[in-house]
Structure formats: C-alpha cells, structure tokens
Amino acid sequence: SFSMGWESPAAAGCFALAGSFTCRLTADPEGHTMLRGKRVIVTGASTGIGEQMAYHLARMGAHILVTARTEAKLQNVNGNLGNLGTSPALVSPAQPRRVRQHCGGLDMLILNHVGASYFGFFDGDVEHVRKLLEINFLSYVAMTTSALPMLKESEGSIVVVSSMAGKVGFPFTVPYSATKFALDGFFSSLRQEFAIQSINVSITLCILGFIDTGKSRVVPPLPSIPTPAPPPALGERGMCTPPTMSRWTLLSQPPNHAHTALRSWKLLGAFPSALSKSTADTPGRPRVQRDSLKSKATRFIRLMFAKSPAGQRKVPADTSKLVGDKNQLRSSQPHLQAPATFSSPRGSSGSCLDPC
Ligand SMILES: NC(=O)C1=CN([C@@H]2O[C@H](COP(=O)(O)OP(=O)(O)OC[C@H]3O[C@@H](n4cnc5c(N)ncnc54)[C@H](OP(=O)(O)O)[C@@H]3O)[C@@H](O)[C@H]2O)C=CC1
Ligand SMILES: CC(C)CCC[C@@H](C)[C@H]1CC[C@H]2[C@@H]3C(=O)C=C4C[C@@H](O)CC[C@]4(C)[C@H]3CC[C@]12C
C-alpha cells in the first residue's frame, strides 16, 4: 500500500510517498548549484505549489522525494520528474528510517501540504479547526521532529510554506489562518532555540500572497457581507465605530480593537514607554500617578472586551469619566495627545473619536 505513517499521531502524517533519488547530471539551466545532489522532501507535492517546487528542484539537480495522499497524482508527478532527468523511484513506507535507508540522510525538508478549508465567515465548526490543525500544523511538528536527527547531521534546512494569512488576520480564512499563525509561533521559537544551542539547521518561513495555481485556485467570490449601521451608542459615546466591511476593506483593514486598546493604554500613560516619559522629572510637568492610571487602563480594556448577550461590546458606563481623565492628561502632557484619525500598522486609516 502507498499509505503509511510518519511515526506521527497526526492525521496528516499519513502520506503516500514517491521519490526520485538519482542525481541529475546535466548542467543546471538556472545556474543554481546550491541544491545539486541535495536530498529534499517536498510534502503536498502532488499538485499546486509543491508540485512546481519539485520540478524546480529537479532542474536544480536535487534528489527529490514527494509526498501526498493520492498515489495516482504522485505517479504523474514522478513521471514528469523522470522527464526532467531524474529517475523516479517509489518508497514506502515514509518513515525516517526508510528515508535514511534510501538516501542515507536528508538535507532539506519542505513542508508545504495543506488540508482543504473553506472561504467564508467562520461557521463555528470546531472539528474542522481541529482537523485542519492536525494537517496544517501538528503534522509539520511531527515531521520536523522525525527528520531533525538527519537534518542535524547534514546541517540542513527546514522550509515551511505559510501565507500572508499566517501573518495578518484576513477575513474569511479563520481556521486556515489560525493554523498558519501556529506555524509561525512554533518555527520562529524553534529557530531561536537552535541559535541558542548552536544547532546549524536553518528554518525558513515562506510568506506567500495569493497564488493562482491554475486549478480552482481563484479566490471564490466573497460572501455577501451585511453592513449594519453602527449601534448609535458606540458613536455617541465616542468609541471607535465598528468597521464597516465591504469588498475593498479586505485590502485595507480597519483598525481592530486590540490596536484601539493598546493606543488607549498608551495614552493613559500606563504603557511602559509612555510611563517612562510621563514619570520623568521634567520641570513644570506634573508626575503621573502610575498605579491609578494603570488600573484605569486595565479596567478600560476589560470593558472594551466585555460582550453583551447580543454580541455587541458594552459601552462602559464611565467612558466619559475616562475621557475626562485623558483630557486632563492632554493638557498636562501634550506629547501624549491622540490624533483624531490614525493609521493602523497596516496602513489603513480609520477614525477614532475617543479614548484612542
Ligand atoms: N495557493 C495560494 O494562493 C497560496 C498557498 N499558500 C500555501 O502554499 C502551500 C501549497 O498550497 P497550494 O499549492 O495552493 O495547495 P494545493 O491544495 O494545490 O495542494 C495541497 C497539497 O497537499 C496535499 N494534501 C492535502 N491534504 C493532505 C493530507 N491530509 N496529508 C498529506 N497531504 C495532503 C495535496 O495532495 P493530496 O490531496 O493528494 O493529499 C496536495 O498535494 C500551502 O502551504 C498553502 O498554505 C500560501 C499562500 C497562498
Ligand atoms: C497585500 C494584501 C492586500 C494581499 C492580500 C492577499 C490575501 C487576499 C490572500 C493571502 C493569502 C491567501 C489565501 C491563502 O493563503 C490560501 C488559501 C487556501 C485556498 O484553499 C483558498 C484561497 C486561500 C484562502 C487564499 C485566499 C486569499 C489570501 C487570503
């Protein structure tokens, strides 16, 4: 059988595996010599980006081992790899032991596979998120762990294919995005540990934008988005109005509430950098009461995230009091003044009338 385990409890650890191990001897048309003769695994290489990476690697003279679930597709890829000058060979099972037996080791692990997800509002399906984490995240962890002894020996590389949706929150890809963020957390931290331990295995996280892979890879039409008027209470009280989603806002994200909270915090003098300024012994500038401001900021942030049963944020009864405090702060500390409009870190702008 072509299905086998990667000594991993993860569902996606079950891969069909095909490989080609014969080094290509012809000249490298693209002038890359770095990967010549290197032993590379590409996961999810039966279609899309993984498949194309395999062809590039073959042209660069690497020994490639491709994995996916569908044997027929892998056979097809293997055939194409053969046409590129590599000798296709099938390997089973895909356990590190077998990889070592076949190739004597491993130089590069390219983790690329992803499970299918949907493009639309989060539908509350927790099982789907769990399954997607298994496929897109936990199997990456398992494969990395299994391959690490070989990669340490070869001082090789781990390549993790991620997405802009793994760096920034976009709407309509909630489960997928969560799995990609998880990869960043795991691999960026692991990279730091490797540095501390002088483990010479590189980790590269690839942040890709949308790529039309030719099949049905066109971004589906966006779900229709209701654009309710902001609850009047929010506007009147001077809170940030909720973002009005429309097609173009996919490209210019409105500031989210976390940013709002952070800005409020800073303005209230509780953010450490602001604090160090505001508590400095500047002649003519009153000292800010560190603790009381900090506790107010904390309370304010808690209120901002408090939800009413209807799912709307509650407007804190004492917002005006907090605004009052801020005004006080303003007059005494001009360097802490907030602009009425601001840019979010991602370059979009939004208006914010109140404690931000
Ligand atoms: N296309 C895009 O616009 C973007 C893609 N990316 C990233 O690029 C990478 C490749 O994406 P793309 O080429 O579009 O993806 P595809 O859907 O075309 O390919 C996914 C691959 O993963 C394999 N796969 C799916 N489920 C499993 C599983 N449970 N276990 C093992 N293999 C599995 C598939 O083969 P099979 O079904 O036979 O198992 C296939 O080979 C992904 O990491 C994706 O997140 C990032 C940004 C944008
Ligand atoms: C500079 C920015 C404004 C660019 C925005 C790019 C946005 C729109 C891009 C960046 C990453 C892209 C998603 C992705 O990584 C992978 C998949 C999985 C596939 O099955 C369906 C499409 C989907 C969800 C892509 C949808 C479009 C995304 C969100």
Coordinates of C-alpha atoms and ligand atoms in Angstrom, one line a residue:
S1 CA 0.0 0.0 0.0
F2 CA 1.0 3.6 -0.5
S3 CA -0.4 4.9 2.7
M4 CA 1.8 4.9 5.6
G5 CA 2.6 6.7 8.8
W6 CA 5.4 9.1 9.5
E7 CA 5.6 7.8 13.1
S8 CA 3.1 10.5 13.9
P9 CA -0.2 10.6 15.7
A10 CA -1.3 13.4 13.3
A11 CA -3.9 12.5 10.8
A12 CA -1.9 14.2 8.1
G13 CA 1.2 12.1 9.0
C14 CA -0.3 9.6 6.6
F15 CA 1.4 10.2 3.3
A16 CA 1.7 8.4 0.1
L17 CA 5.2 8.8 -0.9
A18 CA 7.1 8.7 -4.1
G19 CA 10.6 9.8 -4.6
S20 CA 13.4 10.1 -7.1
F21 CA 16.8 9.7 -5.8
T22 CA 19.1 9.7 -8.8
C23 CA 21.1 12.8 -9.1
R24 CA 20.7 14.8 -12.3
L25 CA 24.0 15.1 -14.1
T26 CA 23.1 17.6 -16.8
A27 CA 24.0 21.3 -16.5
D28 CA 21.8 23.4 -14.2
P29 CA 20.0 25.7 -16.7
E30 CA 19.2 28.2 -14.0
G31 CA 22.7 28.4 -12.6
H32 CA 21.8 27.1 -9.2
T33 CA 24.3 24.8 -7.8
M34 CA 23.4 25.1 -4.1
L35 CA 20.9 22.3 -4.3
R36 CA 22.7 19.9 -6.6
G37 CA 22.8 16.5 -5.1
K38 CA 20.8 17.5 -2.0
R39 CA 18.2 15.2 -0.7
V40 CA 15.0 17.0 -0.4
I41 CA 11.5 16.1 0.8
V42 CA 8.6 18.2 -0.6
T43 CA 5.3 17.5 1.1
G44 CA 2.0 18.1 -0.6
A45 CA 3.7 17.9 -4.0
S46 CA 1.0 16.1 -6.0
T47 CA -0.5 19.4 -7.1
G48 CA 0.0 23.2 -6.9
I49 CA 3.0 24.9 -5.5
G50 CA 4.5 21.8 -4.1
E51 CA 4.4 20.1 -7.4
Q52 CA 6.1 23.1 -9.1
M53 CA 8.7 23.3 -6.4
A54 CA 9.5 19.6 -7.1
Y55 CA 10.1 20.4 -10.8
H56 CA 12.3 23.3 -10.0
L57 CA 14.3 21.2 -7.5
A58 CA 14.7 18.5 -10.2
R59 CA 16.0 21.1 -12.6
M60 CA 18.5 22.2 -10.0
G61 CA 19.8 18.7 -9.6
A62 CA 18.3 17.8 -6.2
H63 CA 17.2 14.3 -5.3
I64 CA 13.5 14.7 -4.6
L65 CA 11.0 12.8 -2.6
V66 CA 7.5 14.0 -3.0
T67 CA 4.6 13.2 -0.6
A68 CA 0.8 13.5 -0.7
R69 CA -2.2 11.2 -0.2
T70 CA -3.2 10.4 -3.8
E71 CA -1.0 7.8 -5.4
A72 CA -2.2 8.4 -8.9
K73 CA -1.3 12.1 -8.8
L74 CA 2.1 11.3 -7.3
Q75 CA 2.8 8.8 -10.1
N76 CA 2.0 11.5 -12.6
V77 CA 4.4 14.0 -10.8
N78 CA 7.0 11.2 -10.7
G79 CA 6.7 10.7 -14.4
N80 CA 7.2 14.4 -15.0
L81 CA 10.2 14.4 -12.7
G82 CA 11.6 11.5 -14.7
N83 CA 11.2 13.6 -17.9
L84 CA 13.3 16.3 -16.2
G85 CA 16.1 13.9 -15.9
T86 CA 15.5 12.2 -12.5
S87 CA 14.9 8.5 -12.2
P88 CA 11.6 8.1 -10.5
A89 CA 11.5 5.6 -7.6
L90 CA 8.8 4.8 -5.2
V91 CA 9.5 4.5 -1.5
S92 CA 7.3 3.0 1.1
P93 CA 6.8 3.4 4.0
A94 CA 7.6 7.1 4.5
Q95 CA 9.3 6.7 7.8
P96 CA 12.6 8.4 8.7
R97 CA 14.3 5.1 9.0
R98 CA 13.3 4.3 5.4
V99 CA 14.3 7.7 4.2
R100 CA 17.7 7.2 5.8
Q101 CA 18.0 3.7 4.2
H102 CA 17.2 5.0 0.8
C103 CA 19.0 8.3 0.7
G104 CA 21.5 8.0 3.6
G105 CA 20.1 11.1 5.1
L106 CA 18.2 14.3 4.4
D107 CA 19.3 17.9 3.6
M108 CA 16.1 19.7 3.3
L109 CA 12.5 19.3 4.5
I110 CA 10.0 21.4 2.6
L111 CA 6.7 21.4 4.5
N112 CA 4.0 22.6 2.1
H113 CA 0.9 20.4 2.3
V114 CA -2.4 21.8 3.4
G115 CA -5.8 20.3 4.0
A116 CA -8.9 21.7 2.3
S117 CA -10.7 24.5 4.0
Y118 CA -13.5 26.9 3.2
F119 CA -13.5 30.5 2.2
G120 CA -16.2 32.3 4.1
F121 CA -17.3 33.5 7.5
F122 CA -16.2 31.3 10.4
D123 CA -19.1 28.7 10.7
G124 CA -18.4 27.6 14.2
D125 CA -17.2 24.1 13.2
V126 CA -14.6 23.4 15.9
E127 CA -14.0 19.9 14.5
H128 CA -12.9 21.4 11.2
V129 CA -10.4 23.6 13.0
R130 CA -9.1 20.7 15.0
K131 CA -8.6 18.6 11.8
L132 CA -7.0 21.4 10.0
L133 CA -4.6 22.0 12.9
E134 CA -3.7 18.3 12.7
I135 CA -3.0 18.5 9.0
N136 CA -1.5 22.0 8.6
F137 CA 0.3 22.3 11.9
L138 CA 0.8 19.2 14.0
S139 CA 2.0 17.0 11.2
Y140 CA 4.6 19.7 10.4
V141 CA 5.7 19.4 14.1
A142 CA 5.8 15.6 13.9
M143 CA 7.7 15.5 10.6
T144 CA 10.2 18.1 11.8
T145 CA 10.8 16.1 14.9
S146 CA 11.3 12.9 13.0
A147 CA 13.6 14.5 10.4
L148 CA 15.7 16.5 12.8
P149 CA 18.4 13.9 13.6
M150 CA 19.1 13.7 9.9
L151 CA 18.9 17.4 9.4
K152 CA 21.3 18.0 12.3
E153 CA 23.8 15.5 10.7
S154 CA 23.6 17.3 7.3
E155 CA 23.3 20.8 8.8
G156 CA 20.3 21.0 6.6
S157 CA 17.2 23.2 6.3
I158 CA 13.6 23.2 7.1
V159 CA 11.3 25.2 4.8
V160 CA 7.8 26.0 6.0
V161 CA 5.3 27.3 3.4
S162 CA 3.0 29.8 5.0
S163 CA 0.8 32.6 3.8
M164 CA 0.1 36.3 4.4
A165 CA -2.9 34.9 6.2
G166 CA -0.5 33.4 8.7
K167 CA 0.9 36.9 9.5
V168 CA -2.1 39.1 9.3
G169 CA -5.7 38.4 10.1
F170 CA -7.8 38.4 6.9
P171 CA -11.5 37.8 7.0
F172 CA -12.9 34.5 5.5
T173 CA -9.9 32.3 6.3
V174 CA -10.3 31.9 10.0
P175 CA -9.4 28.2 10.5
Y176 CA -6.7 28.3 7.9
S177 CA -5.2 31.5 9.2
A178 CA -5.1 30.0 12.7
T179 CA -3.1 27.0 11.5
K180 CA -0.6 29.2 9.7
F181 CA -0.1 31.5 12.7
A182 CA 0.6 28.4 14.8
L183 CA 3.4 27.5 12.4
D184 CA 4.9 31.0 12.9
G185 CA 4.8 30.5 16.7
F186 CA 6.4 27.1 16.6
F187 CA 9.0 27.6 14.0
S188 CA 10.1 31.1 14.9
S189 CA 10.6 30.0 18.5
L190 CA 12.4 26.8 17.5
R191 CA 14.7 28.9 15.3
Q192 CA 15.7 30.9 18.4
E193 CA 16.4 27.7 20.3
F194 CA 18.5 26.4 17.5
A195 CA 20.5 29.6 17.7
I196 CA 21.0 29.3 21.4
Q197 CA 22.0 25.6 21.1
S198 CA 24.2 26.3 18.0
I199 CA 22.2 23.8 16.0
N200 CA 23.0 24.5 12.5
V201 CA 19.7 23.7 10.9
S202 CA 18.1 26.7 9.2
I203 CA 14.3 27.4 9.4
T204 CA 12.7 29.5 6.7
L205 CA 9.1 30.5 6.9
C206 CA 7.8 31.5 3.5
I207 CA 5.0 34.1 3.5
L208 CA 3.2 33.8 0.2
G209 CA 0.4 36.0 -1.1
F210 CA -2.3 34.7 -3.3
I211 CA -1.1 32.4 -6.0
D212 CA -3.2 31.2 -8.9
T213 CA -2.1 27.6 -9.2
G214 CA -4.3 27.0 -12.2
K215 CA -6.9 24.7 -11.0
S216 CA -9.7 26.1 -8.9
R217 CA -7.3 28.4 -7.1
V218 CA -9.2 31.6 -7.9
V219 CA -10.3 33.3 -4.7
P220 CA -14.0 32.5 -4.6
P221 CA -16.5 35.3 -4.6
L222 CA -16.6 36.9 -1.2
P223 CA -19.6 36.1 0.9
S224 CA -22.2 38.8 1.0
I225 CA -21.5 41.0 3.9
P226 CA -24.2 42.6 5.9
T227 CA -23.2 46.2 6.7
P228 CA -25.3 47.2 9.7
A229 CA -25.2 50.7 10.9
P230 CA -23.0 51.0 13.9
P231 CA -25.0 50.9 17.2
P232 CA -25.7 54.6 17.9
A233 CA -24.4 54.2 21.5
L234 CA -20.9 53.5 20.3
G235 CA -20.7 56.6 18.1
E236 CA -22.3 58.9 20.6
R237 CA -20.1 57.8 23.4
G238 CA -17.1 58.4 21.2
M239 CA -16.0 54.9 21.0
C240 CA -14.4 53.6 17.8
T241 CA -17.2 52.7 15.4
P242 CA -17.2 49.1 14.3
P243 CA -15.6 48.5 10.9
T244 CA -18.0 48.6 8.0
M245 CA -16.9 45.6 6.0
S246 CA -17.0 45.8 2.2
R247 CA -15.1 44.3 -0.6
W248 CA -12.4 46.9 -0.6
T249 CA -11.8 46.7 3.1
L250 CA -10.3 43.3 2.5
L251 CA -7.3 45.2 1.2
S252 CA -7.4 48.0 3.7
Q253 CA -8.1 46.6 7.1
P254 CA -9.8 48.8 9.6
P255 CA -8.0 49.0 12.9
N256 CA -9.1 46.3 15.2
H257 CA -9.9 46.6 18.8
A258 CA -6.6 45.3 20.0
H259 CA -4.9 48.3 18.5
T260 CA -7.5 50.5 20.0
A261 CA -6.9 49.1 23.4
L262 CA -3.2 49.4 23.0
R263 CA -3.5 53.1 22.0
S264 CA -5.8 53.8 24.9
W265 CA -3.3 52.2 27.2
K266 CA -0.5 54.3 25.9
L267 CA -2.4 57.5 26.1
L268 CA -3.4 56.8 29.6
G269 CA 0.2 56.7 30.5
A270 CA 0.1 53.0 31.5
F271 CA 2.1 51.7 28.5
P272 CA 5.7 51.3 29.7
S273 CA 7.3 53.6 27.2
A274 CA 4.7 56.3 27.8
L275 CA 5.2 55.8 31.5
S276 CA 8.9 56.3 31.4
K277 CA 8.3 59.6 29.6
S278 CA 5.5 60.8 31.8
T279 CA 7.1 60.0 35.1
A280 CA 10.3 61.6 34.1
D281 CA 11.3 64.5 36.3
T282 CA 10.6 67.2 33.7
P283 CA 10.4 70.6 35.3
G284 CA 6.9 72.1 35.1
R285 CA 5.3 68.7 34.2
P286 CA 3.3 67.0 36.9
R287 CA 4.1 63.5 37.8
V288 CA 1.6 61.0 36.5
Q289 CA 0.1 58.7 39.1
R290 CA 1.5 55.4 37.7
D291 CA -0.8 53.0 39.5
S292 CA -4.1 54.7 39.2
L293 CA -3.6 55.2 35.5
K294 CA -2.5 51.7 35.0
S295 CA -5.5 50.3 36.8
K296 CA -7.9 52.6 34.9
A297 CA -6.3 51.4 31.6
T298 CA -6.7 47.8 32.6
R299 CA -10.3 48.4 33.6
F300 CA -11.0 50.2 30.4
I301 CA -9.5 47.4 28.3
R302 CA -11.6 44.9 30.2
L303 CA -14.7 46.9 29.5
M304 CA -13.8 47.2 25.8
F305 CA -13.7 43.4 25.5
A306 CA -16.8 42.8 27.6
K307 CA -19.6 41.5 25.5
S308 CA -23.3 41.9 26.0
P309 CA -25.6 38.9 25.2
A310 CA -26.3 40.3 21.8
G311 CA -22.6 40.1 21.0
Q312 CA -22.1 43.9 21.0
R313 CA -19.5 45.4 23.1
K314 CA -20.9 47.0 26.1
V315 CA -20.3 50.7 26.3
P316 CA -18.7 51.3 29.6
A317 CA -20.9 53.5 31.8
D318 CA -18.0 55.5 32.8
T319 CA -16.4 56.1 29.4
S320 CA -16.9 59.8 29.8
K321 CA -15.0 59.7 33.0
L322 CA -12.1 58.1 31.3
V323 CA -12.2 60.6 28.5
G324 CA -12.2 63.3 31.2
D325 CA -9.1 61.8 32.6
K326 CA -7.5 61.7 29.3
N327 CA -8.3 65.4 28.7
Q328 CA -6.6 66.2 31.9
L329 CA -3.7 64.2 30.7
R330 CA -3.7 66.1 27.4
S331 CA -3.4 69.5 28.9
S332 CA -0.6 68.5 31.1
Q333 CA 1.1 66.2 28.7
P334 CA 0.9 67.4 25.1
H335 CA 3.3 64.7 23.9
L336 CA 0.6 62.1 24.7
Q337 CA -2.1 63.7 22.6
A338 CA -4.0 61.4 20.3
P339 CA -4.8 62.3 16.7
A340 CA -8.5 62.1 15.7
T341 CA -7.6 59.9 12.8
F342 CA -4.8 57.4 12.7
S343 CA -3.2 54.8 10.6
S344 CA -3.2 51.2 11.6
P345 CA 0.1 49.4 11.4
R346 CA -1.1 48.0 8.1
G347 CA -1.5 51.4 6.5
S348 CA -5.3 51.7 6.5
S349 CA -6.9 54.5 8.3
G350 CA -9.9 54.8 10.5
S351 CA -11.4 57.5 12.5
C352 CA -11.4 57.2 16.2
L353 CA -13.0 59.8 18.3
D354 CA -12.5 58.8 21.8
P355 CA -10.2 57.4 24.2
C356 CA -7.9 56.2 21.5
Ligands
LIG1 N1 -2.4 29.0 -3.4 C1 -2.3 30.1 -2.7 O1 -2.9 31.1 -3.1 C2 -1.5 30.1 -1.5 C3 -0.9 29.0 -1.0 N2 -0.1 29.1 0.1 C4 0.5 27.9 0.7 O2 1.2 27.2 -0.3 C5 1.1 25.8 0.0 C6 0.6 25.0 -1.1 O3 -0.6 25.5 -1.5 P1 -1.4 25.0 -2.8 O4 -0.4 24.6 -3.8 O5 -2.3 26.1 -3.2 O6 -2.2 23.8 -2.3 P2 -2.9 22.6 -3.1 O7 -4.3 22.4 -2.4 O8 -2.8 22.8 -4.5 O9 -2.0 21.3 -2.7 C7 -2.1 20.8 -1.4 C8 -1.2 19.6 -1.4 O10 -1.3 19.0 -0.1 C9 -1.7 17.6 -0.2 N3 -2.6 17.2 0.9 C10 -3.8 17.7 1.2 N4 -4.3 17.1 2.3 C11 -3.2 16.3 2.8 C12 -3.1 15.5 3.9 N5 -4.1 15.3 4.8 N6 -1.9 14.8 4.1 C13 -1.0 15.0 3.2 N7 -1.0 15.7 2.1 C14 -2.2 16.4 1.9 C15 -2.5 17.5 -1.5 O11 -2.4 16.3 -2.1 P3 -3.5 15.1 -1.8 O12 -4.8 15.7 -1.8 O13 -3.2 14.1 -2.9 O14 -3.1 14.6 -0.5 C16 -1.7 18.5 -2.4 O15 -0.5 17.9 -2.9 C17 0.3 25.7 1.3 O16 1.0 25.6 2.4 C18 -0.6 26.9 1.3 O17 -1.0 27.3 2.5 C19 0.1 30.3 0.7 C20 -0.4 31.4 0.2 C21 -1.3 31.4 -0.9
LIG2 C1 -1.3 42.8 0.2 C2 -2.6 42.1 0.6 C3 -3.7 43.1 0.5 C4 -2.8 40.9 -0.2 C5 -4.0 40.1 0.3 C6 -3.8 38.6 0.0 C7 -4.9 37.7 0.5 C8 -6.2 38.1 -0.1 C9 -4.5 36.3 0.3 C10 -3.3 36.0 1.1 C11 -3.3 34.5 1.4 C12 -4.5 34.0 0.6 C13 -5.1 32.6 1.0 C14 -4.1 31.5 1.2 O1 -3.1 31.7 1.6 C15 -4.5 30.2 0.8 C16 -5.8 29.9 0.5 C17 -6.2 28.5 0.5 C18 -7.0 28.1 -0.7 O2 -7.6 26.8 -0.5 C19 -8.2 29.1 -0.9 C20 -7.6 30.5 -1.0 C21 -6.8 30.9 0.2 C22 -7.8 31.0 1.3 C23 -6.2 32.3 -0.1 C24 -7.2 33.5 -0.2 C25 -6.5 34.8 -0.4 C26 -5.5 35.1 0.6 C27 -6.1 35.3 2.0

